[in-house]
Short mmCIF file of C-alpha atoms in Angstrom, two decimals:
data_model
loop_
_atom_site.label_atom_id
_atom_site.label_comp_id
_atom_site.label_asym_id
_atom_site.label_seq_id
_atom_site.Cartn_x
_atom_site.Cartn_y
_atom_site.Cartn_z
CA MET K 1 -85.71 13.26 34.80
CA GLU K 2 -86.97 16.06 33.23
CA GLY K 3 -85.22 18.10 30.11
CA ARG K 4 -83.44 14.63 28.98
CA PRO K 5 -84.24 13.53 26.10
CA GLY K 6 -85.74 10.51 24.82
CA ARG K 7 -87.51 10.14 28.63
CA SER K 8 -90.05 7.43 28.90
CA ARG K 9 -93.66 8.53 30.03
CA HIS K 10 -94.42 5.75 32.07
CA PRO K 11 -92.28 5.43 35.13
CA TYR K 12 -91.69 1.63 35.09
CA GLU K 13 -90.27 1.44 31.89
CA LEU K 14 -86.81 1.08 31.62
CA THR K 15 -84.78 2.19 28.86
CA ASP K 16 -81.44 3.12 27.89
CA GLU K 17 -81.87 6.54 29.41
CA SER K 18 -83.35 5.18 33.04
CA PRO K 19 -81.58 7.00 35.82
CA VAL K 20 -80.68 3.53 37.79
CA TYR K 21 -77.05 3.26 38.61
CA VAL K 22 -75.58 5.24 41.58
CA ILE K 23 -72.19 6.36 41.49
CA SER K 24 -70.27 3.42 43.01
CA VAL K 25 -71.67 1.07 40.02
CA ALA K 26 -71.29 3.50 37.52
CA ALA K 27 -67.75 3.49 38.48
CA GLN K 28 -67.00 0.07 38.03
CA LEU K 29 -69.21 -0.27 35.01
CA SER K 30 -67.58 2.58 33.31
CA GLY K 31 -63.94 1.61 34.69
CA LEU K 32 -63.55 4.83 36.11
CA HIS K 33 -63.03 6.32 40.02
CA PRO K 34 -65.56 7.58 41.38
CA GLN K 35 -63.95 10.75 41.84
CA THR K 36 -63.33 11.02 38.33
CA LEU K 37 -67.32 10.93 37.62
CA ARG K 38 -67.75 13.61 39.92
CA GLN K 39 -65.17 15.78 38.27
CA TYR K 40 -66.73 14.96 35.11
CA ASP K 41 -70.29 16.26 36.65
CA ARG K 42 -68.87 19.26 37.82
CA LEU K 43 -66.97 20.17 34.14
CA GLY K 44 -70.65 19.28 32.58
CA LEU K 45 -69.30 16.14 30.25
CA VAL K 46 -71.65 13.31 31.56
CA SER K 47 -74.66 15.01 33.63
CA PRO K 48 -76.55 12.30 35.39
CA ASP K 49 -80.02 12.37 37.16
CA ARG K 50 -80.22 13.55 40.67
CA THR K 51 -82.49 11.93 43.28
CA ALA K 52 -84.37 13.87 45.89
CA GLY K 53 -81.54 13.65 48.15
CA ARG K 54 -79.36 14.96 45.55
CA GLY K 55 -77.76 11.43 44.73
CA ARG K 56 -76.38 10.93 41.24
CA ARG K 57 -78.20 8.39 38.88
CA TYR K 58 -76.40 7.49 36.20
CA SER K 59 -78.14 5.28 33.05
CA ALA K 60 -76.81 3.11 30.72
CA ARG K 61 -76.50 6.05 28.22
CA ASP K 62 -74.60 7.77 30.67
CA ILE K 63 -72.01 4.55 31.24
CA GLU K 64 -71.40 4.65 27.78
CA LEU K 65 -70.72 8.16 27.82
CA LEU K 66 -68.43 7.62 30.41
CA ARG K 67 -66.70 5.15 28.41
CA THR K 68 -66.66 7.28 25.21
CA VAL K 69 -64.92 10.19 27.37
CA GLN K 70 -62.40 7.88 29.04
CA GLN K 71 -61.56 6.48 25.24
CA LEU K 72 -61.29 9.93 23.84
CA SER K 73 -59.09 11.07 26.81
CA GLN K 74 -56.69 7.98 27.02
CA ASP K 75 -56.62 6.63 23.77
CA GLU K 76 -56.80 10.19 21.13
CA GLY K 77 -55.20 12.39 23.93
CA ILE K 78 -58.17 14.74 23.59
CA ASN K 79 -58.29 17.41 26.60
CA LEU K 80 -61.46 17.76 28.75
CA ALA K 81 -62.34 21.10 27.07
CA GLY K 82 -61.97 19.44 23.46
CA ILE K 83 -64.44 16.46 24.73
CA LYS K 84 -66.93 18.62 26.13
CA ARG K 85 -66.58 20.73 22.69
CA ILE K 86 -66.83 17.31 20.72
CA ILE K 87 -70.36 15.93 22.99
CA GLU K 88 -71.73 19.40 22.38
CA LEU K 89 -71.15 18.74 18.70
CA GLU K 90 -72.61 15.34 18.57
CA ASN K 91 -75.69 16.53 20.27
CA GLN K 92 -76.18 19.46 18.11
CA VAL K 93 -76.01 16.53 14.86
CA ALA K 94 -78.49 14.53 16.50
CA ALA K 95 -80.99 17.29 17.05
CA LEU K 96 -80.91 18.24 13.70
CA GLN K 97 -81.07 14.94 12.34
CA ALA K 98 -84.22 14.79 14.24
CA ARG K 99 -85.10 17.97 12.63
CA VAL K 100 -84.50 17.28 9.12
CA ALA K 101 -86.43 13.39 9.66
CA GLU K 102 -89.54 15.87 11.09
CA LEU K 103 -89.20 18.41 8.60
CA SER K 104 -88.90 15.77 5.45
CA ALA K 105 -92.16 13.90 7.20
CA ALA K 106 -94.10 16.94 6.94
CA VAL K 107 -92.65 17.46 3.19
CA GLU K 108 -93.88 14.12 2.37
CA GLY K 109 -97.20 14.57 4.26
CA ALA K 110 -97.93 17.84 2.29
CA ALA K 111 -97.01 16.30 -0.78
CA ALA K 112 -99.29 13.75 -0.84
CA ALA K 113 -102.38 16.44 0.36
CA MET K 114 -101.22 18.23 -2.69
CA GLN K 115 -101.64 15.45 -4.60
CA GLN K 116 -105.16 14.08 -3.26
CA ARG K 117 -105.73 17.71 -4.11
CA GLU K 118 -104.99 17.50 -7.36
CA ALA K 119 -106.83 14.23 -7.98
CA GLN K 120 -109.81 15.36 -6.90
CA LEU K 121 -109.49 18.62 -8.97
CA HIS K 122 -109.26 16.64 -12.05
CA ALA K 123 -111.96 13.82 -11.05
CA SER K 124 -114.02 17.48 -10.73
CA TYR K 125 -113.66 18.56 -14.63
CA ARG K 126 -116.29 18.41 -16.74
CA ARG K 127 -116.34 15.51 -19.35
CA ASP K 128 -118.81 16.98 -21.90
CA LEU K 129 -116.65 20.01 -23.09
CA VAL K 130 -114.68 19.79 -25.75
CA PRO K 131 -111.39 21.95 -25.34
CA TYR K 132 -111.04 24.49 -27.85
CA GLN K 133 -108.04 24.61 -30.35
CA ASP K 134 -107.07 27.81 -31.96
CA VAL K 135 -106.59 27.68 -35.61
CA GLN K 136 -103.37 28.43 -37.13
CA HIS K 137 -103.77 31.02 -39.47
CA THR K 138 -101.85 30.48 -42.95
CA SER K 139 -100.93 32.76 -46.22
CA ALA K 140 -101.98 29.91 -48.45
CA LEU K 141 -104.15 30.55 -50.99
CA VAL K 142 -107.02 27.93 -51.90
CA VAL K 143 -108.76 28.10 -55.32
CA TRP K 144 -112.41 26.42 -55.36
CA ARG K 145 -113.73 25.41 -58.64
CA PRO K 146 -117.39 24.14 -59.02
CA ARG K 147 -117.61 21.08 -60.57
CA ARG K 148 -119.01 20.79 -63.76
CA SER K 149 -122.48 18.91 -63.96
CA GLU K 150 -122.72 16.30 -66.45
#
């Protein structure tokens, strides 16, 4: 049970990752022979969990993966080494997508914190001061003539 992502911490909660099927049931559900499941396990294509007595226990996700392996092998003509590489790459893509989502959430959190700090800074400005604006110097000539008193 350890080492597999998505495992529930609650021991009685069933998920797609819960190892519940013995090899004979997994073989029936996947439409494969039990010896084929053993071979896939030896090759590392589908690695079910093990009981204390070393018996294999397959999850619903494992059953789906077995069906995918069979479909790629039978319908697409891909050899087992190619299927193993496809599975590895799909797992890598899933891990990278999870990491991107995690980093995106962190960036959004940091941006929100920055906006909040910026708003606090603007709220702290003194409102009794007038901003200084530099007067532009020109070369215009102004002639002053005093008004005549009448």
